[in-house]
């Protein structure tokens, strides 16, 4: 067993743990924002680690793997940002209403007063 | 009265459909004439295409695909006709708020990669899963992203019609070339090459590129008609 195979196996296990935690978060979290956090952050890292593990196990594909990882790391945060922003604009249900720190709202209000 | 006429015509239709289906027989293998074996062996041996679905869709049953493309064209035209009439009442494009800076700068980089992926899918239609319809749809999603992100992004309708017509003419003229040189419509006229290479399968690659352009132009036209404000 070479060192690359061991590293690839470890990476696959880490990736699957994070993917599992992400799906568990989507199931268990109480509102849209918490679910988005679980379903995007954890699954981004999970997908990246899984694909990196595949790349370490099959070194011939490493260039494609790097491109896919860059693409996931680039596109996933943008889409989750767009989703979260749309939900915020639509004033989606918040479970911890009254306790939240809404930094985005503060920035928006500041922008509006400056205009 | 109307209902009675509908019921009677449905009854006549149903009678003939049941008549046809009773003739087939339940649980009997229908493909006794060996057409599936012919497809499987021909796509591997004479056409040298590894994706059998593509070989059937584009080569053996290419005329059906031409019909499907025509159906899509008619659907997009009809949708444009219906929505264009209503457009005058609706007015503004239904965007509640402009997209954020992150999405705007992200879409600029995502759009070319989506178009590249779509082009890859329809160019490699005879080697890997996918093909003209799927690749064209992927390209149309790229345009959807741009139209949702930038409020004043617009697609030239004339250019869409131009690409669509060019692709359709290419499809039909390949078919006619096959008809005049080999004797049947959409017959393969180009050398087939080796299996699992990009330049293999004869006319399949060219037809799928044409279909990809056509589907992309049609779906972009549909999305643009649905989203865009009156002009």
mmCIF file of C-alpha atoms in Angstrom:
data_model
loop_
_atom_site.group_PDB
_atom_site.id
_atom_site.type_symbol
_atom_site.label_atom_id
_atom_site.label_comp_id
_atom_site.label_asym_id
_atom_site.label_seq_id
_atom_site.Cartn_x
_atom_site.Cartn_y
_atom_site.Cartn_z
ATOM 1 C CA UNK A 1 0.000 0.000 0.000
ATOM 2 C CA UNK A 2 1.623 3.201 -1.088
ATOM 3 C CA UNK A 3 1.494 6.501 0.738
ATOM 4 C CA UNK A 4 -0.768 7.967 -1.940
ATOM 5 C CA UNK A 5 -3.368 5.264 -1.405
ATOM 6 C CA UNK A 6 -3.377 5.816 2.362
ATOM 7 C CA UNK A 7 -3.749 9.583 1.886
ATOM 8 C CA UNK A 8 -6.495 9.038 -0.660
ATOM 9 C CA UNK A 9 -8.375 6.713 1.668
ATOM 10 C CA UNK A 10 -8.130 9.185 4.543
ATOM 11 C CA UNK A 11 -9.384 11.954 2.255
ATOM 12 C CA UNK A 12 -12.320 9.833 1.115
ATOM 13 C CA UNK A 13 -13.288 9.047 4.707
ATOM 14 C CA UNK A 14 -13.082 12.728 5.710
ATOM 15 C CA UNK A 15 -15.174 13.674 2.692
ATOM 16 C CA UNK A 16 -17.865 11.120 3.395
ATOM 17 C CA UNK A 17 -18.042 12.159 7.072
ATOM 18 C CA UNK A 18 -18.580 15.766 6.042
ATOM 19 C CA UNK A 19 -21.166 14.831 3.425
ATOM 20 C CA UNK A 20 -23.020 12.787 6.036
ATOM 21 C CA UNK A 21 -22.901 15.671 8.525
ATOM 22 C CA UNK A 22 -24.174 18.018 5.831
ATOM 23 C CA UNK A 23 -27.158 15.828 5.031
ATOM 24 C CA UNK A 24 -27.845 15.317 8.741
ATOM 25 C CA UNK A 25 -27.788 19.105 9.135
ATOM 26 C CA UNK A 26 -30.293 19.575 6.335
ATOM 27 C CA UNK A 27 -32.564 17.076 8.074
ATOM 28 C CA UNK A 28 -32.170 18.345 11.623
ATOM 29 C CA UNK A 29 -31.721 22.128 11.441
ATOM 30 C CA UNK A 30 -34.782 24.241 12.261
ATOM 31 C CA UNK A 31 -34.866 26.963 9.603
ATOM 32 C CA UNK A 32 -33.679 27.876 6.124
ATOM 33 C CA UNK A 33 -30.495 29.689 7.100
ATOM 34 C CA UNK A 34 -29.200 26.971 9.392
ATOM 35 C CA UNK A 35 -30.021 24.363 6.789
ATOM 36 C CA UNK A 36 -28.200 26.348 4.115
ATOM 37 C CA UNK A 37 -25.163 26.552 6.355
ATOM 38 C CA UNK A 38 -25.134 22.791 6.881
ATOM 39 C CA UNK A 39 -26.045 21.940 3.324
ATOM 40 C CA UNK A 40 -23.520 24.167 1.603
ATOM 41 C CA UNK A 41 -20.434 24.526 3.774
ATOM 42 C CA UNK A 42 -20.211 20.923 4.860
ATOM 43 C CA UNK A 43 -21.112 19.507 1.476
ATOM 44 C CA UNK A 44 -18.601 21.764 -0.296
ATOM 45 C CA UNK A 45 -15.790 20.461 1.871
ATOM 46 C CA UNK A 46 -17.170 16.933 1.635
ATOM 47 C CA UNK A 47 -17.333 16.958 -2.159
ATOM 48 C CA UNK A 48 -13.881 18.507 -2.423
ATOM 49 C CA UNK A 49 -12.316 15.949 -0.080
ATOM 50 C CA UNK A 50 -14.045 13.020 -1.784
ATOM 51 C CA UNK A 51 -12.905 14.107 -5.222
ATOM 52 C CA UNK A 52 -9.395 14.794 -3.946
ATOM 53 C CA UNK A 53 -9.345 11.277 -2.529
ATOM 54 C CA UNK A 54 -10.275 9.889 -5.944
ATOM 55 C CA UNK A 55 -7.474 11.974 -7.459
ATOM 56 C CA UNK A 56 -4.944 10.589 -5.001
ATOM 57 C CA UNK A 57 -6.062 7.024 -5.676
ATOM 58 C CA UNK A 58 -5.894 7.512 -9.448
ATOM 59 C CA UNK A 59 -3.019 9.972 -10.036
ATOM 60 C CA UNK A 60 -3.576 10.070 -13.789
ATOM 61 C CA UNK A 61 -6.698 12.171 -13.329
ATOM 62 C CA UNK A 62 -5.124 14.746 -11.026
ATOM 63 C CA UNK A 63 -5.370 17.659 -13.487
ATOM 64 C CA UNK A 64 -9.083 17.102 -14.063
ATOM 65 C CA UNK A 65 -9.563 16.671 -10.303
ATOM 66 C CA UNK A 66 -7.891 20.018 -9.589
ATOM 67 C CA UNK A 67 -10.139 21.743 -12.135
ATOM 68 C CA UNK A 68 -13.253 20.129 -10.628
ATOM 69 C CA UNK A 69 -12.194 21.133 -7.102
ATOM 70 C CA UNK A 70 -11.596 24.722 -8.214
ATOM 71 C CA UNK A 71 -14.981 24.746 -9.917
ATOM 72 C CA UNK A 72 -16.776 23.427 -6.824
ATOM 73 C CA UNK A 73 -14.930 25.870 -4.596
ATOM 74 C CA UNK A 74 -15.936 28.652 -6.932
ATOM 75 C CA UNK A 75 -19.519 27.863 -7.857
ATOM 76 C CA UNK A 76 -20.900 26.388 -4.619
ATOM 77 C CA UNK A 77 -20.383 29.483 -2.424
ATOM 78 C CA UNK A 78 -21.865 31.746 -5.113
ATOM 79 C CA UNK A 79 -25.025 29.686 -5.415
ATOM 80 C CA UNK A 80 -25.436 29.340 -1.658
ATOM 81 C CA UNK A 81 -24.881 33.080 -1.274
ATOM 82 C CA UNK A 82 -27.583 33.775 -3.853
ATOM 83 C CA UNK A 83 -29.986 31.402 -2.101
ATOM 84 C CA UNK A 84 -29.321 32.875 1.339
ATOM 85 C CA UNK A 85 -29.668 36.425 0.052
ATOM 86 C CA UNK A 86 -32.944 35.666 -1.679
ATOM 87 C CA UNK A 87 -34.276 34.047 1.487
ATOM 88 C CA UNK A 88 -33.163 37.048 3.530
ATOM 89 C CA UNK A 89 -34.870 39.424 1.127
ATOM 90 C CA UNK A 90 -38.065 37.402 1.292
ATOM 91 C CA UNK A 91 -37.864 37.585 5.115
ATOM 92 C CA UNK A 92 -37.841 33.830 5.572
ATOM 93 C CA UNK A 93 -38.765 32.249 8.887
ATOM 94 C CA UNK A 94 -36.019 32.498 11.529
ATOM 95 C CA UNK A 95 -36.012 30.039 14.384
ATOM 96 C CA UNK A 96 -33.949 32.169 16.774
ATOM 97 C CA UNK A 97 -35.934 35.332 16.146
ATOM 98 C CA UNK A 98 -34.819 38.178 18.406
ATOM 99 C CA UNK A 99 -31.450 36.639 19.226
ATOM 100 C CA UNK A 100 -29.919 36.870 15.773
ATOM 101 C CA UNK A 101 -27.141 39.226 14.708
ATOM 102 C CA UNK A 102 -28.245 40.442 11.287
ATOM 103 C CA UNK A 103 -25.063 42.036 9.957
ATOM 104 C CA UNK A 104 -26.360 42.110 6.402
ATOM 105 C CA UNK A 105 -29.392 44.174 7.417
ATOM 106 C CA UNK A 106 -27.171 46.675 9.227
ATOM 107 C CA UNK A 107 -24.981 47.111 6.159
ATOM 108 C CA UNK A 108 -28.047 47.563 3.979
ATOM 109 C CA UNK A 109 -29.534 50.187 6.278
ATOM 110 C CA UNK A 110 -26.206 52.011 6.349
ATOM 111 C CA UNK A 111 -26.132 51.991 2.538
ATOM 112 C CA UNK A 112 -29.671 53.315 2.361
ATOM 113 C CA UNK A 113 -28.968 56.198 4.760
ATOM 114 C CA UNK A 114 -25.813 57.133 2.818
ATOM 115 C CA UNK A 115 -27.814 57.328 -0.362
ATOM 116 C CA UNK B 1 -73.695 18.472 -26.460
ATOM 117 C CA UNK B 2 -69.986 19.248 -26.518
ATOM 118 C CA UNK B 3 -69.316 16.628 -23.866
ATOM 119 C CA UNK B 4 -71.226 14.003 -25.810
ATOM 120 C CA UNK B 5 -69.183 14.681 -28.943
ATOM 121 C CA UNK B 6 -65.970 14.465 -26.918
ATOM 122 C CA UNK B 7 -67.073 11.201 -25.343
ATOM 123 C CA UNK B 8 -68.022 9.684 -28.687
ATOM 124 C CA UNK B 9 -64.739 10.690 -30.333
ATOM 125 C CA UNK B 10 -62.772 9.400 -27.334
ATOM 126 C CA UNK B 11 -64.700 6.150 -27.572
ATOM 127 C CA UNK B 12 -63.854 5.732 -31.242
ATOM 128 C CA UNK B 13 -60.200 6.505 -30.548
ATOM 129 C CA UNK B 14 -60.119 4.091 -27.615
ATOM 130 C CA UNK B 15 -61.760 1.337 -29.645
ATOM 131 C CA UNK B 16 -59.063 1.478 -32.306
ATOM 132 C CA UNK B 17 -56.269 1.765 -29.718
ATOM 133 C CA UNK B 18 -57.542 -1.327 -27.892
ATOM 134 C CA UNK B 19 -57.809 -3.090 -31.224
ATOM 135 C CA UNK B 20 -54.135 -2.376 -31.889
ATOM 136 C CA UNK B 21 -52.967 -3.329 -28.398
ATOM 137 C CA UNK B 22 -54.921 -6.592 -28.379
ATOM 138 C CA UNK B 23 -53.055 -7.616 -31.494
ATOM 139 C CA UNK B 24 -49.690 -7.385 -29.710
ATOM 140 C CA UNK B 25 -50.326 -9.961 -27.040
ATOM 141 C CA UNK B 26 -49.414 -9.823 -23.383
ATOM 142 C CA UNK B 27 -46.036 -11.128 -22.239
ATOM 143 C CA UNK B 28 -44.874 -11.990 -25.744
ATOM 144 C CA UNK B 29 -41.496 -10.595 -26.829
ATOM 145 C CA UNK B 30 -42.270 -7.962 -29.436
ATOM 146 C CA UNK B 31 -38.868 -7.618 -31.010
ATOM 147 C CA UNK B 32 -38.821 -10.901 -32.807
ATOM 148 C CA UNK B 33 -37.449 -9.452 -36.008
ATOM 149 C CA UNK B 34 -34.019 -8.919 -34.414
ATOM 150 C CA UNK B 35 -33.962 -5.135 -34.713
ATOM 151 C CA UNK B 36 -32.286 -4.679 -31.334
ATOM 152 C CA UNK B 37 -29.480 -7.078 -32.219
ATOM 153 C CA UNK B 38 -29.106 -5.245 -35.506
ATOM 154 C CA UNK B 39 -28.783 -1.919 -33.681
ATOM 155 C CA UNK B 40 -26.311 -3.269 -31.142
ATOM 156 C CA UNK B 41 -24.053 -4.982 -33.658
ATOM 157 C CA UNK B 42 -24.269 -2.264 -36.319
ATOM 158 C CA UNK B 43 -23.414 0.585 -33.982
ATOM 159 C CA UNK B 44 -20.329 -1.282 -32.824
ATOM 160 C CA UNK B 45 -19.127 -2.848 -36.047
ATOM 161 C CA UNK B 46 -20.113 -0.723 -39.017
ATOM 162 C CA UNK B 47 -20.614 2.682 -37.403
ATOM 163 C CA UNK B 48 -17.880 2.417 -34.704
ATOM 164 C CA UNK B 49 -19.864 4.366 -32.107
ATOM 165 C CA UNK B 50 -19.522 3.413 -28.454
ATOM 166 C CA UNK B 51 -22.689 5.228 -27.330
ATOM 167 C CA UNK B 52 -25.415 3.038 -28.785
ATOM 168 C CA UNK B 53 -28.187 5.435 -27.783
ATOM 169 C CA UNK B 54 -26.590 8.166 -29.873
ATOM 170 C CA UNK B 55 -26.148 5.803 -32.797
ATOM 171 C CA UNK B 56 -29.846 4.919 -32.692
ATOM 172 C CA UNK B 57 -31.080 8.478 -32.121
ATOM 173 C CA UNK B 58 -28.959 10.174 -34.748
ATOM 174 C CA UNK B 59 -28.182 7.549 -37.334
ATOM 175 C CA UNK B 60 -30.632 4.658 -37.396
ATOM 176 C CA UNK B 61 -33.609 6.782 -36.401
ATOM 177 C CA UNK B 62 -32.285 10.160 -37.479
ATOM 178 C CA UNK B 63 -35.509 11.105 -39.204
ATOM 179 C CA UNK B 64 -37.352 10.883 -35.860
ATOM 180 C CA UNK B 65 -34.770 13.210 -34.329
ATOM 181 C CA UNK B 66 -35.413 15.695 -37.108
ATOM 182 C CA UNK B 67 -39.086 15.514 -36.159
ATOM 183 C CA UNK B 68 -38.257 16.063 -32.482
ATOM 184 C CA UNK B 69 -36.190 19.124 -33.300
ATOM 185 C CA UNK B 70 -39.094 20.424 -35.351
ATOM 186 C CA UNK B 71 -41.478 19.836 -32.434
ATOM 187 C CA UNK B 72 -39.184 21.820 -30.153
ATOM 188 C CA UNK B 73 -39.011 24.609 -32.718
ATOM 189 C CA UNK B 74 -42.802 24.722 -33.025
ATOM 190 C CA UNK B 75 -43.190 24.712 -29.228
ATOM 191 C CA UNK B 76 -40.803 27.617 -28.809
ATOM 192 C CA UNK B 77 -42.480 29.534 -31.594
ATOM 193 C CA UNK B 78 -45.936 28.951 -30.127
ATOM 194 C CA UNK B 79 -44.771 29.969 -26.650
ATOM 195 C CA UNK B 80 -43.276 33.129 -28.080
ATOM 196 C CA UNK B 81 -46.529 33.869 -29.866
ATOM 197 C CA UNK B 82 -48.674 33.381 -26.756
ATOM 198 C CA UNK B 83 -46.415 35.247 -24.355
ATOM 199 C CA UNK B 84 -45.678 38.076 -26.721
ATOM 200 C CA UNK B 85 -49.360 38.952 -26.794
ATOM 201 C CA UNK B 86 -49.649 39.007 -23.012
ATOM 202 C CA UNK B 87 -46.435 40.965 -22.579
ATOM 203 C CA UNK B 88 -48.145 44.327 -23.053
ATOM 204 C CA UNK B 89 -50.220 43.899 -19.914
ATOM 205 C CA UNK B 90 -47.452 42.644 -17.654
ATOM 206 C CA UNK B 91 -44.885 45.335 -18.336
ATOM 207 C CA UNK B 92 -41.713 45.093 -16.263
ATOM 208 C CA UNK B 93 -39.566 42.014 -15.953
ATOM 209 C CA UNK B 94 -40.419 40.212 -12.757
ATOM 210 C CA UNK B 95 -37.175 40.845 -10.858
ATOM 211 C CA UNK B 96 -37.754 41.938 -7.277
ATOM 212 C CA UNK B 97 -34.268 43.234 -6.572
ATOM 213 C CA UNK B 98 -30.980 43.320 -8.470
ATOM 214 C CA UNK B 99 -28.495 40.499 -7.983
ATOM 215 C CA UNK B 100 -25.673 41.065 -5.524
ATOM 216 C CA UNK B 101 -22.102 41.938 -6.393
ATOM 217 C CA UNK B 102 -20.924 38.409 -5.635
ATOM 218 C CA UNK B 103 -23.330 36.846 -8.113
ATOM 219 C CA UNK B 104 -22.616 39.508 -10.730
ATOM 220 C CA UNK B 105 -18.867 38.974 -10.718
ATOM 221 C CA UNK B 106 -19.277 35.221 -10.294
ATOM 222 C CA UNK B 107 -21.588 34.897 -13.268
ATOM 223 C CA UNK B 108 -18.960 36.437 -15.550
ATOM 224 C CA UNK B 109 -16.631 33.522 -14.822
ATOM 225 C CA UNK B 110 -19.330 30.867 -14.581
ATOM 226 C CA UNK B 111 -20.964 31.707 -17.919
ATOM 227 C CA UNK B 112 -18.001 30.735 -20.154
ATOM 228 C CA UNK B 113 -17.403 27.544 -18.208
ATOM 229 C CA UNK B 114 -21.062 26.546 -18.514
ATOM 230 C CA UNK B 115 -20.975 27.194 -22.265
ATOM 231 C CA UNK B 116 -17.728 25.212 -22.509
ATOM 232 C CA UNK B 117 -19.306 22.285 -20.649
ATOM 233 C CA UNK B 118 -22.344 22.349 -22.939
ATOM 234 C CA UNK B 119 -20.136 22.410 -26.030
ATOM 235 C CA UNK B 120 -18.107 19.508 -24.623
ATOM 236 C CA UNK B 121 -21.265 17.492 -24.014
ATOM 237 C CA UNK B 122 -22.600 17.879 -27.532
ATOM 238 C CA UNK B 123 -19.254 17.509 -29.305
ATOM 239 C CA UNK B 124 -18.602 14.262 -27.412
ATOM 240 C CA UNK B 125 -22.176 13.047 -27.860
ATOM 241 C CA UNK B 126 -21.104 9.876 -29.647
ATOM 242 C CA UNK B 127 -18.479 8.955 -27.039
ATOM 243 C CA UNK B 128 -20.025 9.721 -23.657
ATOM 244 C CA UNK B 129 -23.494 10.130 -22.150
ATOM 245 C CA UNK B 130 -25.282 13.206 -23.375
ATOM 246 C CA UNK B 131 -25.606 14.741 -26.782
ATOM 247 C CA UNK B 132 -27.080 17.612 -28.681
ATOM 248 C CA UNK B 133 -30.238 18.045 -26.621
ATOM 249 C CA UNK B 134 -28.449 17.866 -23.275
ATOM 250 C CA UNK B 135 -25.554 20.111 -24.335
ATOM 251 C CA UNK B 136 -27.931 22.680 -25.779
ATOM 252 C CA UNK B 137 -29.902 22.717 -22.530
ATOM 253 C CA UNK B 138 -26.705 23.275 -20.522
ATOM 254 C CA UNK B 139 -25.802 26.242 -22.733
ATOM 255 C CA UNK B 140 -29.311 27.649 -22.270
ATOM 256 C CA UNK B 141 -28.867 27.478 -18.474
ATOM 257 C CA UNK B 142 -25.776 29.638 -18.902
ATOM 258 C CA UNK B 143 -27.884 32.247 -20.658
ATOM 259 C CA UNK B 144 -30.519 31.883 -17.925
ATOM 260 C CA UNK B 145 -27.852 32.701 -15.343
ATOM 261 C CA UNK B 146 -26.806 35.822 -17.241
ATOM 262 C CA UNK B 147 -30.410 36.946 -17.753
ATOM 263 C CA UNK B 148 -31.230 36.476 -14.067
ATOM 264 C CA UNK B 149 -28.073 38.214 -12.914
ATOM 265 C CA UNK B 150 -27.891 41.257 -15.169
ATOM 266 C CA UNK B 151 -31.147 43.083 -15.565
ATOM 267 C CA UNK B 152 -30.149 44.757 -18.807
ATOM 268 C CA UNK B 153 -28.464 41.724 -20.369
ATOM 269 C CA UNK B 154 -30.137 41.037 -23.656
ATOM 270 C CA UNK B 155 -29.886 38.381 -26.338
ATOM 271 C CA UNK B 156 -30.236 39.376 -29.963
ATOM 272 C CA UNK B 157 -33.355 37.642 -31.193
ATOM 273 C CA UNK B 158 -32.239 37.895 -34.808
ATOM 274 C CA UNK B 159 -28.978 36.163 -33.985
ATOM 275 C CA UNK B 160 -30.842 33.340 -32.214
ATOM 276 C CA UNK B 161 -33.098 32.819 -35.222
ATOM 277 C CA UNK B 162 -30.024 32.909 -37.480
ATOM 278 C CA UNK B 163 -28.207 30.185 -35.523
ATOM 279 C CA UNK B 164 -31.352 28.105 -35.253
ATOM 280 C CA UNK B 165 -32.078 28.243 -38.972
ATOM 281 C CA UNK B 166 -28.449 27.561 -39.865
ATOM 282 C CA UNK B 167 -28.401 24.472 -37.630
ATOM 283 C CA UNK B 168 -31.684 23.214 -39.065
ATOM 284 C CA UNK B 169 -30.455 23.727 -42.631
ATOM 285 C CA UNK B 170 -27.233 21.874 -41.782
ATOM 286 C CA UNK B 171 -29.203 18.919 -40.389
ATOM 287 C CA UNK B 172 -31.499 18.664 -43.406
ATOM 288 C CA UNK B 173 -28.690 19.164 -45.926
ATOM 289 C CA UNK B 174 -26.632 16.364 -44.354
ATOM 290 C CA UNK B 175 -29.699 14.184 -44.726
ATOM 291 C CA UNK B 176 -30.104 15.220 -48.361
ATOM 292 C CA UNK B 177 -26.425 14.555 -49.101
ATOM 293 C CA UNK B 178 -26.945 11.052 -47.741
ATOM 294 C CA UNK B 179 -30.041 10.675 -49.885
ATOM 295 C CA UNK B 180 -28.382 11.698 -53.131
ATOM 296 C CA UNK B 181 -25.104 9.834 -52.674
ATOM 297 C CA UNK B 182 -26.146 6.674 -50.793
ATOM 298 C CA UNK B 183 -29.814 6.401 -51.556
ATOM 299 C CA UNK B 184 -31.504 6.965 -48.187
ATOM 300 C CA UNK B 185 -32.117 10.022 -46.026
ATOM 301 C CA UNK B 186 -29.449 10.682 -43.331
ATOM 302 C CA UNK B 187 -27.284 7.827 -44.582
ATOM 303 C CA UNK B 188 -23.715 8.053 -43.337
ATOM 304 C CA UNK B 189 -21.476 9.588 -46.012
ATOM 305 C CA UNK B 190 -18.294 10.304 -44.046
ATOM 306 C CA UNK B 191 -15.577 7.807 -43.044
ATOM 307 C CA UNK B 192 -16.403 6.189 -39.701
ATOM 308 C CA UNK B 193 -12.888 6.174 -38.204
ATOM 309 C CA UNK B 194 -11.916 4.188 -35.130
ATOM 310 C CA UNK B 195 -14.042 3.505 -32.085
ATOM 311 C CA UNK B 196 -13.701 5.848 -29.067
ATOM 312 C CA UNK B 197 -12.013 8.616 -31.035
ATOM 313 C CA UNK B 198 -13.368 12.122 -31.448
ATOM 314 C CA UNK B 199 -13.479 11.875 -35.241
ATOM 315 C CA UNK B 200 -15.553 8.732 -35.494
ATOM 316 C CA UNK B 201 -19.094 7.782 -36.275
ATOM 317 C CA UNK B 202 -19.320 9.678 -39.561
ATOM 318 C CA UNK B 203 -22.036 12.302 -39.662
ATOM 319 C CA UNK B 204 -23.182 11.781 -36.053
ATOM 320 C CA UNK B 205 -20.784 14.367 -34.637
ATOM 321 C CA UNK B 206 -21.800 17.041 -37.148
ATOM 322 C CA UNK B 207 -25.506 16.379 -36.682
ATOM 323 C CA UNK B 208 -25.175 16.562 -32.896
ATOM 324 C CA UNK B 209 -23.288 19.856 -33.130
ATOM 325 C CA UNK B 210 -26.128 21.200 -35.274
ATOM 326 C CA UNK B 211 -28.739 19.869 -32.831
ATOM 327 C CA UNK B 212 -26.817 21.381 -29.916
ATOM 328 C CA UNK B 213 -26.785 24.840 -31.504
ATOM 329 C CA UNK B 214 -30.448 24.545 -32.418
ATOM 330 C CA UNK B 215 -31.604 23.453 -28.959
ATOM 331 C CA UNK B 216 -29.468 26.084 -27.258
ATOM 332 C CA UNK B 217 -30.877 28.829 -29.475
ATOM 333 C CA UNK B 218 -34.467 27.657 -29.020
ATOM 334 C CA UNK B 219 -34.314 27.302 -25.243
ATOM 335 C CA UNK B 220 -32.514 30.627 -24.881
ATOM 336 C CA UNK B 221 -35.262 32.178 -26.971
ATOM 337 C CA UNK B 222 -37.925 30.635 -24.697
ATOM 338 C CA UNK B 223 -36.173 31.838 -21.529
ATOM 339 C CA UNK B 224 -35.682 35.288 -22.984
ATOM 340 C CA UNK B 225 -39.320 35.537 -24.021
ATOM 341 C CA UNK B 226 -40.500 34.434 -20.574
ATOM 342 C CA UNK B 227 -38.193 36.730 -18.646
ATOM 343 C CA UNK B 228 -37.844 39.819 -20.720
ATOM 344 C CA UNK B 229 -39.873 42.955 -20.522
ATOM 345 C CA UNK B 230 -41.844 44.332 -23.404
ATOM 346 C CA UNK B 231 -40.099 45.644 -26.424
#
